[in-house]
Coordinates of C-alpha atoms in Angstrom, one line a residue:
M27 CA -51.1 89.0 36.3
I28 CA -49.5 89.2 39.8
E29 CA -51.6 89.9 42.8
S30 CA -50.6 93.1 43.7
S31 CA -51.2 93.6 47.3
T32 CA -49.7 89.7 48.2
I33 CA -46.3 91.0 46.7
D34 CA -46.3 94.5 48.0
G35 CA -46.3 93.0 51.8
I36 CA -43.7 90.0 50.8
V37 CA -41.2 92.8 49.7
K38 CA -42.1 95.5 52.6
K39 CA -41.4 92.3 54.5
Y40 CA -37.9 92.5 53.6
Y41 CA -36.8 95.9 52.5
D42 CA -37.4 99.6 53.2
V43 CA -39.6 100.5 50.1
S44 CA -39.8 104.3 49.2
E45 CA -42.2 104.2 46.1
V46 CA -43.8 101.4 44.4
E47 CA -44.7 101.3 40.1
N48 CA -47.4 99.3 39.1
T49 CA -47.0 97.9 35.5
R50 CA -49.0 95.4 33.4
Y51 CA -46.2 92.7 33.6
S52 CA -44.1 93.6 36.6
M53 CA -43.9 95.6 40.0
V54 CA -41.5 98.1 40.6
F55 CA -39.6 98.6 43.6
H56 CA -37.6 101.5 44.8
I57 CA -36.1 100.7 48.0
Q58 CA -33.7 102.4 51.1
G59 CA -30.5 100.2 51.4
R60 CA -30.3 96.7 50.0
G61 CA -29.9 94.6 52.9
D62 CA -27.4 91.7 52.8
E63 CA -27.0 88.7 50.1
K64 CA -29.1 86.6 52.4
T65 CA -32.3 89.0 52.4
F66 CA -32.8 88.6 48.3
G67 CA -32.9 84.7 48.7
Y68 CA -35.7 84.7 51.4
L69 CA -37.8 87.2 48.9
L70 CA -37.5 84.7 46.2
D71 CA -38.0 81.6 48.4
E72 CA -41.4 83.8 49.9
L73 CA -42.4 85.0 46.3
A74 CA -41.8 81.5 44.6
P75 CA -45.1 79.8 46.1
V76 CA -47.3 82.6 44.9
G77 CA -46.1 82.6 41.4
A78 CA -43.6 85.1 41.3
T79 CA -39.8 86.2 41.2
A80 CA -37.5 89.1 41.4
F81 CA -34.2 90.3 39.9
T82 CA -32.4 93.8 41.4
N83 CA -31.5 96.9 39.1
D84 CA -29.1 99.6 40.5
F85 CA -29.5 102.4 38.0
P86 CA -30.8 104.8 38.4
D87 CA -31.3 104.0 42.1
S88 CA -32.0 100.7 44.0
Q89 CA -34.7 98.2 42.6
I90 CA -36.4 95.3 43.0
I91 CA -38.2 94.4 40.3
V92 CA -41.2 91.7 40.8
I93 CA -42.7 89.3 38.0
N94 CA -45.0 87.0 37.6
N95 CA -43.2 83.6 36.9
G96 CA -45.3 82.7 34.2
N97 CA -43.6 85.4 31.9
V98 CA -40.4 83.8 32.0
S99 CA -40.0 81.6 29.2
R100 CA -40.3 77.8 29.7
E101 CA -38.0 74.9 28.9
R102 CA -37.8 73.3 25.5
R103 CA -37.9 69.8 26.8
G104 CA -38.5 68.7 23.1
L105 CA -35.3 70.5 21.8
K106 CA -33.1 69.3 24.6
T107 CA -34.3 65.5 24.4
L108 CA -33.6 65.8 20.5
M109 CA -30.1 67.2 21.6
L110 CA -29.2 64.7 23.8
F111 CA -30.2 61.6 21.8
L112 CA -28.8 62.9 18.7
S113 CA -25.5 63.4 20.8
M114 CA -25.9 59.7 21.9
A115 CA -26.5 58.2 18.4
A116 CA -23.4 60.3 17.1
L117 CA -21.2 58.6 20.5
I118 CA -22.3 55.3 19.3
Y119 CA -21.4 55.8 15.8
T120 CA -18.1 57.1 16.8
G121 CA -17.2 54.2 19.1
S122 CA -18.5 51.4 17.1
V123 CA -15.9 52.5 14.1
Y124 CA -13.3 53.2 16.1
Y125 CA -13.5 49.8 17.8
S126 CA -14.0 48.5 14.4
S127 CA -10.8 49.7 13.3
Y128 CA -9.2 49.4 16.5
Y129 CA -9.7 45.5 16.5
S130 CA -10.4 44.8 13.2
S131 CA -13.6 43.8 14.1
D132 CA -16.3 43.0 11.2
L133 CA -19.4 42.0 12.9
I134 CA -21.6 45.2 13.3
Y135 CA -23.4 44.2 16.2
R136 CA -20.4 43.7 18.3
N137 CA -19.1 47.0 17.5
I138 CA -22.1 49.2 18.4
I139 CA -22.3 47.3 21.5
Y140 CA -18.4 47.3 22.6
G141 CA -18.3 51.1 21.1
T142 CA -21.3 51.7 23.4
L143 CA -20.3 50.5 26.2
F144 CA -16.2 51.9 26.3
Y145 CA -16.7 54.9 24.2
A146 CA -20.4 56.5 23.8
I147 CA -21.2 55.8 28.1
P148 CA -18.1 56.6 29.6
V149 CA -18.2 60.1 27.7
I150 CA -21.9 60.6 28.1
S151 CA -20.8 59.8 31.7
I152 CA -18.0 62.5 32.2
L153 CA -20.5 65.3 30.7
L154 CA -23.3 63.7 33.4
F155 CA -20.6 63.8 36.1
R156 CA -20.1 67.8 35.3
E157 CA -23.5 68.1 35.3
A158 CA -23.8 66.5 39.1
G159 CA -21.0 69.2 39.9
K160 CA -23.3 71.7 38.4
Y161 CA -26.4 70.0 40.5
I162 CA -24.2 70.4 43.8
A163 CA -23.3 74.1 43.3
L164 CA -26.9 75.0 42.5
R165 CA -28.3 72.9 45.4
K166 CA -25.9 74.8 47.6
N167 CA -27.5 78.0 46.3
H168 CA -31.0 77.0 46.5
I169 CA -31.7 77.1 42.7
K170 CA -33.4 75.1 40.8
Y171 CA -31.4 72.8 38.1
N172 CA -32.3 72.7 34.7
F173 CA -30.9 69.9 32.3
P174 CA -28.6 71.3 29.4
I175 CA -28.1 71.1 25.9
F176 CA -26.0 68.3 24.7
V177 CA -24.3 69.2 21.7
P178 CA -23.5 66.2 19.1
S179 CA -20.7 66.5 16.8
P180 CA -19.3 64.4 13.7
G181 CA -15.5 63.5 14.9
L182 CA -15.7 63.2 18.4
G183 CA -19.1 62.4 19.0
T184 CA -19.6 65.4 20.9
L185 CA -18.7 69.0 21.9
G186 CA -20.2 69.1 25.3
T187 CA -23.2 70.8 26.8
I188 CA -24.2 74.3 26.7
N189 CA -26.8 75.5 29.7
S190 CA -30.2 76.3 29.7
N191 CA -30.5 79.9 28.9
K192 CA -33.5 79.7 31.2
N193 CA -31.5 79.0 34.1
Q194 CA -32.2 81.6 37.2
F195 CA -29.1 81.9 38.8
R196 CA -29.8 84.2 42.4
D197 CA -26.5 85.7 42.4
S198 CA -23.0 86.3 40.8
K199 CA -21.4 83.9 43.4
S200 CA -24.0 81.1 42.8
M201 CA -23.0 81.3 38.6
I202 CA -19.1 81.1 39.6
E203 CA -19.6 78.1 41.6
A204 CA -22.2 76.2 39.2
G205 CA -19.5 76.6 36.1
T206 CA -16.5 75.9 38.1
F207 CA -17.9 72.5 40.1
S208 CA -18.8 71.7 36.6
L209 CA -15.1 72.2 34.8
F210 CA -13.4 70.6 37.8
F211 CA -15.9 67.8 38.2
G212 CA -15.8 66.8 34.0
F213 CA -11.5 67.6 34.5
L214 CA -11.3 65.2 37.1
A215 CA -13.4 62.6 35.6
S216 CA -11.7 62.4 32.3
I217 CA -8.4 62.2 33.8
L218 CA -9.6 59.2 35.8
L219 CA -11.3 57.5 32.7
I220 CA -7.7 58.3 31.5
I221 CA -6.0 56.0 33.9
A222 CA -8.7 53.4 34.2
G223 CA -8.5 52.7 30.2
A224 CA -4.8 53.0 30.3
A225 CA -4.8 50.5 33.6
I226 CA -6.9 47.4 31.5
M227 CA -5.3 48.1 28.4
P228 CA -2.6 45.0 28.1
Y229 CA 0.9 45.6 28.1
V230 CA 1.3 43.1 25.0
N231 CA 3.0 43.8 21.5
Y232 CA 1.0 45.1 18.9
S233 CA -0.7 43.0 16.5
S234 CA -1.7 43.6 13.1
A235 CA -5.2 43.2 14.4
I236 CA -5.0 46.6 16.1
H237 CA -5.1 49.6 14.1
S238 CA -6.0 53.3 14.9
P239 CA -8.7 54.8 12.5
I240 CA -7.3 58.4 13.7
S241 CA -3.4 58.8 12.2
V242 CA -2.8 62.2 14.5
L243 CA -4.0 62.6 18.2
N244 CA -2.9 66.3 19.2
F245 CA -3.5 65.3 22.6
P246 CA -4.2 68.1 25.5
L247 CA -1.3 69.8 27.3
V248 CA -2.5 68.1 30.5
F249 CA -0.5 64.7 28.8
P250 CA 3.1 66.5 28.7
V251 CA 2.2 68.4 31.9
A252 CA 0.8 66.1 34.3
L253 CA 0.8 62.4 33.0
D254 CA 3.8 62.5 30.9
H255 CA 5.3 60.2 33.0
L256 CA 2.6 57.5 32.7
F257 CA 0.4 58.1 29.2
P258 CA 3.2 60.1 26.5
A259 CA 1.0 62.0 24.2
Y260 CA 2.4 59.7 21.7
I261 CA 0.1 57.1 22.6
I262 CA -2.7 55.2 20.3
P263 CA -5.6 54.8 22.9
D264 CA -8.1 52.3 23.5
P265 CA -11.5 53.5 23.3
L266 CA -11.9 53.6 26.8
E267 CA -9.0 55.9 27.3
L268 CA -9.8 57.6 24.3
A269 CA -13.1 58.7 25.5
G270 CA -11.1 60.5 28.7
Y271 CA -9.4 62.3 25.9
V272 CA -12.4 63.6 24.7
G273 CA -13.6 64.4 27.8
I274 CA -10.6 66.6 28.5
I275 CA -10.9 68.6 24.7
T276 CA -14.9 68.8 25.6
T277 CA -14.5 70.3 29.3
A278 CA -12.1 72.2 27.9
L279 CA -14.3 73.7 24.4
N280 CA -17.2 74.4 27.9
S281 CA -14.3 76.4 29.7
M282 CA -14.5 79.3 27.0
P283 CA -15.5 82.9 28.2
V284 CA -18.6 82.2 25.7
G285 CA -22.2 83.0 26.4
F286 CA -24.1 80.4 28.4
M287 CA -21.4 77.7 28.5
D288 CA -19.7 76.8 31.9
G289 CA -16.9 78.9 31.2
G290 CA -19.5 81.7 30.5
L291 CA -20.9 81.6 33.8
V292 CA -17.9 81.6 35.4
F293 CA -16.4 84.7 33.6
S294 CA -19.8 86.2 33.5
G295 CA -19.9 86.1 37.4
I296 CA -16.8 87.2 37.5
L297 CA -17.2 90.4 34.8
G298 CA -20.3 91.4 35.4
K299 CA -21.7 93.9 32.5
Q300 CA -18.3 93.9 30.8
F301 CA -18.6 90.1 30.4
K302 CA -20.1 90.6 26.8
Y303 CA -16.5 91.3 25.6
A304 CA -15.1 88.5 26.9
S305 CA -17.9 86.6 25.3
Y306 CA -17.4 88.3 21.5
A307 CA -13.7 87.3 22.3
G308 CA -14.6 84.0 22.9
I309 CA -16.9 83.6 19.5
A310 CA -13.6 84.7 17.6
I311 CA -11.1 82.2 19.1
L312 CA -14.3 79.6 18.5
L313 CA -14.3 80.5 15.0
A314 CA -10.9 80.7 14.4
A315 CA -10.5 77.0 15.8
S316 CA -12.8 75.9 13.6
I317 CA -10.9 76.9 10.6
L318 CA -8.6 73.6 11.8
Y319 CA -11.8 71.6 12.8
P320 CA -14.8 72.7 11.2
Y321 CA -17.0 71.0 13.8
I322 CA -15.9 73.7 16.2
L323 CA -18.4 75.9 14.4
I324 CA -21.5 74.1 15.7
L325 CA -20.5 75.1 19.2
A326 CA -20.3 78.5 18.1
V327 CA -23.4 78.9 16.2
L328 CA -25.4 77.2 19.1
S329 CA -24.0 80.1 21.7
I330 CA -24.5 82.7 19.1
L331 CA -28.1 81.4 18.9
L332 CA -29.1 81.1 22.9
G333 CA -27.4 84.3 23.3
I334 CA -23.9 85.5 23.5
K335 CA -24.3 87.7 26.2
G336 CA -24.8 84.8 28.3
A337 CA -26.7 84.9 32.2
L338 CA -26.8 87.6 34.4
P339 CA -27.7 87.3 38.2
M340 CA -30.9 88.2 39.5
N341 CA -29.4 90.0 42.4
N342 CA -26.6 92.1 41.6
F343 CA -26.6 94.4 44.7
F344 CA -23.6 92.3 45.7
K345 CA -20.3 91.2 44.0
P346 CA -18.3 87.8 45.4
R347 CA -15.5 88.1 47.3
A348 CA -11.9 88.4 45.6
S349 CA -10.9 84.9 46.5
V350 CA -13.7 83.4 45.0
K351 CA -13.1 85.2 41.8
W352 CA -9.2 84.5 41.9
L353 CA -10.4 80.7 42.7
A354 CA -12.6 80.3 39.9
L355 CA -10.2 81.9 37.1
V356 CA -7.5 79.8 37.9
I357 CA -9.3 76.6 38.1
V358 CA -10.9 77.8 34.6
V359 CA -7.6 78.6 33.2
I360 CA -5.7 75.6 33.9
V361 CA -8.7 73.5 32.3
I362 CA -8.9 75.6 29.2
I363 CA -4.5 75.7 28.7
L364 CA -4.2 72.2 29.8
G365 CA -7.5 70.6 28.0
F366 CA -7.9 72.9 24.9
A367 CA -7.0 71.5 21.6
P368 CA -7.9 73.4 18.8
L369 CA -7.7 70.8 16.1
P370 CA -8.2 67.2 18.3
L371 CA -7.4 64.8 16.0
H372 CA -6.8 63.8 12.4
N373 CA -5.6 62.0 9.5
T374 CA -2.3 62.3 7.7
D375 CA -0.8 60.5 5.1
S376 CA 2.4 61.3 6.3
N377 CA 4.6 58.0 7.3
N378 CA 5.3 57.3 11.2
V379 CA 7.7 54.5 10.2
A380 CA 11.4 55.4 9.0
I381 CA 13.5 52.4 7.9
P382 CA 16.9 53.8 6.7
D383 CA 18.0 53.3 3.1
S384 CA 20.7 51.1 3.1
C385 CA 22.4 48.4 2.3
Y386 CA 25.1 46.1 4.0
I387 CA 28.6 44.0 3.6
M388 CA 28.9 40.7 5.9
Q389 CA 32.7 39.8 5.8
Q390 CA 33.8 36.3 4.4
N391 CA 33.1 34.0 7.1
N392 CA 29.6 35.6 8.1
T393 CA 30.2 35.4 12.0
G394 CA 27.8 38.1 12.6
N395 CA 24.5 39.9 12.4
V396 CA 23.0 42.5 10.5
S397 CA 21.6 44.9 12.6
V398 CA 18.7 47.7 11.2
N399 CA 17.8 50.7 13.1
I400 CA 14.3 52.0 12.4
T401 CA 12.5 55.1 13.6
V402 CA 8.6 54.5 14.7
Q403 CA 6.7 57.7 15.9
N404 CA 3.3 58.7 17.6
H405 CA 3.7 55.4 19.6
G406 CA 3.2 55.0 23.5
V407 CA 5.7 53.4 25.9
N408 CA 2.6 50.7 26.3
I409 CA 2.6 49.9 23.1
S410 CA 5.2 47.9 20.9
P411 CA 5.4 47.6 17.2
L412 CA 4.8 44.5 15.6
F413 CA 8.0 43.6 13.7
S414 CA 8.8 40.7 10.8
V415 CA 11.2 40.1 8.3
T416 CA 11.0 37.5 5.7
P417 CA 13.1 35.9 5.2
G418 CA 14.9 34.5 8.4
N419 CA 14.6 35.5 11.8
F420 CA 15.3 38.6 13.8
T421 CA 15.6 40.0 17.5
V422 CA 14.7 43.3 18.6
K423 CA 18.2 44.1 20.6
G424 CA 17.2 47.3 22.2
F425 CA 15.5 50.5 21.5
T426 CA 16.4 54.3 22.6
Q427 CA 13.0 56.4 23.3
N428 CA 12.9 60.1 22.6
K429 CA 10.1 62.4 23.1
A430 CA 8.9 62.1 19.7
D431 CA 9.9 59.1 18.6
T432 CA 11.1 55.6 19.5
I433 CA 14.6 54.1 17.6
Y434 CA 14.5 50.0 17.5
T435 CA 17.4 48.1 16.7
L436 CA 16.3 44.9 14.6
E437 CA 19.0 41.9 14.3
L438 CA 19.0 40.1 11.4
I439 CA 20.1 36.6 12.2
T440 CA 22.2 35.9 9.7
Y441 CA 25.0 34.2 11.2
N442 CA 26.3 31.0 10.2
H443 CA 23.7 30.9 7.2
N444 CA 25.2 29.9 3.9
Y445 CA 24.0 33.0 2.5
S446 CA 26.0 34.1 -0.3
G447 CA 25.8 37.0 -2.9
R448 CA 23.1 39.4 -2.5
K449 CA 20.1 38.8 -0.5
N450 CA 17.2 40.8 0.1
F451 CA 15.3 40.9 3.2
T452 CA 11.8 42.0 3.6
I453 CA 10.9 44.2 7.0
T454 CA 7.6 44.8 7.9
V455 CA 6.6 47.3 10.8
D456 CA 2.8 47.5 11.8
T457 CA 2.4 50.6 14.2
G458 CA -1.5 50.3 14.5
M459 CA -1.9 53.4 12.6
S460 CA 0.0 52.0 9.6
S461 CA 1.8 49.0 7.7
V462 CA 5.2 49.9 6.4
N463 CA 7.5 47.7 4.5
K464 CA 11.0 48.3 3.0
T465 CA 13.5 45.6 1.6
V466 CA 17.3 45.7 2.7
S467 CA 19.9 44.4 1.1
V468 CA 22.7 42.5 2.4
Y469 CA 26.1 41.5 0.7
F470 CA 27.8 38.3 1.6
L471 CA 30.8 38.2 0.2
K472 CA 34.0 35.9 -0.4
P473 CA 37.9 36.5 -1.8
D474 CA 38.2 35.9 -5.6
S475 CA 42.0 34.9 -5.7
N476 CA 41.6 35.0 -9.9
M477 CA 40.4 38.9 -9.6
H478 CA 42.4 41.4 -8.8
I479 CA 42.1 45.4 -8.9
N480 CA 44.9 47.1 -10.3
K481 CA 46.6 44.1 -9.9
T482 CA 46.0 43.9 -6.1
M483 CA 44.0 41.4 -4.1
G484 CA 41.9 42.1 -1.7
P485 CA 40.5 45.6 -0.9
E486 CA 42.0 48.8 -3.3
N487 CA 41.9 52.0 -1.6
L488 CA 42.2 55.2 -3.4
T489 CA 42.4 58.9 -3.1
V490 CA 41.0 61.0 -5.9
K491 CA 39.8 64.5 -6.6
E492 CA 36.9 65.5 -7.2
Y493 CA 35.8 66.7 -11.4
K494 CA 39.3 64.6 -12.1
P495 CA 39.0 61.1 -14.3
F496 CA 40.4 58.2 -12.3
N497 CA 40.8 54.6 -13.8
I498 CA 40.0 51.1 -12.3
T499 CA 41.3 48.0 -13.8
I500 CA 39.7 45.0 -13.4
F501 CA 42.0 41.7 -14.4
N502 CA 40.2 38.1 -14.4
N503 CA 43.6 35.6 -13.8
S504 CA 41.4 32.7 -14.5
N505 CA 41.0 30.8 -17.6
S506 CA 37.5 31.4 -17.6
T507 CA 35.4 34.1 -18.7
L508 CA 34.4 36.6 -15.6
N509 CA 30.5 37.6 -15.5
A510 CA 30.6 40.2 -12.8
Q511 CA 28.3 43.3 -11.5
I512 CA 28.9 46.5 -10.5
I513 CA 27.5 48.0 -7.3
P514 CA 28.4 51.3 -6.6
I515 CA 27.6 52.6 -3.0
F516 CA 28.0 56.6 -2.4
N517 CA 27.4 58.7 0.0
S518 CA 26.9 61.6 -2.4
T519 CA 25.9 62.4 -5.6
G520 CA 26.7 63.4 -9.4
L521 CA 29.2 60.0 -10.4
Y522 CA 29.7 59.2 -14.1
M523 CA 31.2 55.9 -15.5
S524 CA 33.0 55.3 -18.6
L525 CA 33.9 51.6 -20.1
Q526 CA 36.9 50.9 -21.7
N527 CA 35.1 50.6 -25.2
N528 CA 33.7 54.9 -24.6
L529 CA 30.1 53.5 -23.7
N530 CA 29.4 56.2 -21.3
A531 CA 26.7 55.2 -18.4
E532 CA 25.4 57.1 -15.7
I533 CA 26.0 55.6 -12.6
N534 CA 22.3 55.1 -10.7
L535 CA 23.4 55.0 -7.2
N536 CA 21.2 52.5 -5.9
P537 CA 22.8 49.1 -4.5
H538 CA 19.6 47.4 -4.8
I539 CA 19.7 47.5 -8.6
P540 CA 23.5 46.8 -10.0
L541 CA 24.6 48.7 -12.9
G542 CA 24.5 45.6 -15.1
I543 CA 27.1 42.4 -16.3
L544 CA 30.8 43.0 -16.5
Q545 CA 32.0 40.5 -18.7
I546 CA 35.9 40.0 -19.1
Y547 CA 37.7 36.8 -20.9
G548 CA 40.0 34.8 -19.2
G549 CA 43.6 36.7 -18.7
Q550 CA 42.3 39.9 -19.8
N551 CA 41.6 42.8 -18.1
Q552 CA 38.5 45.9 -18.0
T553 CA 39.5 49.2 -16.8
L554 CA 36.6 51.6 -16.1
T555 CA 36.9 55.8 -15.9
L556 CA 35.1 57.1 -13.4
V557 CA 34.1 61.1 -12.3
S558 CA 32.6 62.4 -9.7
Y559 CA 31.1 66.0 -9.5
D560 CA 30.8 65.4 -5.9
P561 CA 33.3 64.9 -2.9
G562 CA 32.4 61.7 -0.6
N563 CA 33.1 58.3 0.0
L564 CA 32.7 55.7 -3.0
K565 CA 32.5 52.1 -2.7
L566 CA 32.4 49.9 -5.4
I567 CA 31.7 46.1 -5.3
I568 CA 32.6 43.6 -8.4
M569 CA 30.8 40.7 -7.6
G570 CA 31.1 38.0 -9.6
Q571 CA 28.7 34.3 -9.2
G572 CA 28.7 32.6 -6.1
G573 CA 29.8 36.3 -3.9
Q574 CA 33.1 35.4 -5.1
A575 CA 34.0 39.9 -5.0
A576 CA 36.6 42.5 -4.8
I577 CA 36.2 45.8 -2.9
V578 CA 37.3 49.4 -4.3
N579 CA 37.0 51.7 -1.6
I580 CA 37.7 55.5 -2.7
H581 CA 38.0 58.4 -0.5
I582 CA 37.2 61.5 -3.3
L583 CA 38.5 65.0 -2.3
P584 CA 36.3 68.4 -2.9
E585 CA 38.2 70.4 -5.4
P586 CA 36.8 74.3 -7.1
R587 CA 34.5 73.7 -9.8
P588 CA 36.0 74.1 -13.3
R589 CA 34.7 76.4 -15.7
T590 CA 34.2 73.1 -17.6
V591 CA 32.6 70.6 -15.8
S592 CA 32.9 67.4 -18.3
P593 CA 36.2 66.7 -19.2
P594 CA 36.6 67.3 -22.9
G595 CA 36.3 63.7 -24.9
I596 CA 35.1 61.8 -22.2
F597 CA 31.9 62.6 -20.5
P598 CA 28.6 64.3 -21.7
T599 CA 27.8 67.8 -19.7
I600 CA 26.0 66.2 -16.9
N601 CA 22.9 68.2 -16.0
Y602 CA 22.4 68.2 -12.0
T603 CA 18.8 66.8 -11.6
G604 CA 19.7 64.9 -8.5
Y605 CA 20.9 61.5 -8.4
Y606 CA 19.6 58.3 -5.7
E607 CA 21.2 59.1 -2.3
M608 CA 22.4 55.7 -0.5
Q609 CA 24.2 55.6 2.7
L610 CA 26.0 52.6 3.2
G611 CA 25.4 50.6 6.9
T612 CA 28.8 49.8 8.5
I613 CA 27.9 46.8 10.7
H614 CA 30.8 44.6 10.1
P615 CA 34.3 45.0 8.8
F616 CA 34.2 45.5 5.3
Y617 CA 35.5 42.3 2.9
N618 CA 37.7 41.2 6.4
F619 CA 39.6 37.6 5.3

């Protein structure tokens, strides 16, 4: 119960009172004129020592309503302490798991310590720095600061904070300043932490010890807009840099015009009683985003439980200046646009490394090296993938960087090696997110004076037509039996072959797997009959032991499709189920003797 005479004297000291209504829990003063913005602040300052507070009402007339401060619900410190503890635990867990995966550390205590130092504490520091900005704004407006409610979450570890619904804001201007200061401080701290994390990150090649547990990071727009020239969005951040990224995401989430979040304070101060509609829209956006990233649902539910309509100023007689509204609105919108990521991070099974399906042909004297282009996605300029080649040595000849990927040119050192025939090289690429390996075949060929194609030594060049059978005759001019492999390299599909003894063979267009052994006795010859059901360029290698070989280059011209695809009596009908497609990597002059 408030002391009526004392309250009456304090209010009449500042306002011209025309009527007073006494109720069980309040005193309603009908006033003439509203004074100025500072008058209501002086009234609150004088009411506080006697245990009372006040708020205004402008309908149906101007009113000052005074209530006992005991009627204002007290802070739930236990709940806030619990939420802070859960947030810290979630951040420590996220940080330790990320550190363990990133540095391949199996020591639990080390992961917890470093995950706490380089992730959990930096993220909490960003949130506390936001609160420091809010504290400055509240002290500037002579308003008591109340600790916020931290929002724990799996995944990132936290989704930021929500302001207590017990805060008492004196006017709309103080609400706008509190929300804007908090968001600006948080955004600035996050960017500084990203820069600090990237600065201490070693500029060395990736090793297989570094693996991000996150396959895809959907970075906020601040990266391509403001930081792209320093830190591209396609990057694997170390734990400290990741903490800055999480700071930007949570700050952007808390910028939404929802309830008691910082964005809610700003938009409530700007829109007044119409804010509830913006809050409904904000909740709808959060619920939609939770479809992509379900943990955002935690933030949406807490916002609804604490009050979707958000905070209201105690003094609604005066509205902030238009310049204050516009400045705050610009800051909040920038933070939302640059920082909001509906799906901050997720795992994917898609490969971020592309090694081409290619084979390479080296000339007789082996005077050069083989170059292989490898495309690597989702990495940063300060991170170089780790390459290895087995067997042999290699060099990284150069790279070409685009927005989404980088193409590295690996040069396999084959110069002056005594290789002959087919040699397989296994290329392994470790990007920190995945390890990919692929086999590349290189054919080291030598001329065979005893092996002729259509009675011609050396490469034979033919031009044929699609759907038309054509013959290739291989002559063995030696006295010994020739056991040769047939290796087809075709840049299209649908190739079929028949041997002289009417044995049909469907060509598997994979140069890593030869068709088999072609046996030709001394002084004899063997005719291959082929037909193509697609135009393109075919390279047929007839390779004997020791790398001796003959090559046929065949250019297949397109023709109108006939009614009967299969030539009668030669080939069965071919079903177009899709053949293995193999491109030829043109590195050196073919078979240049």
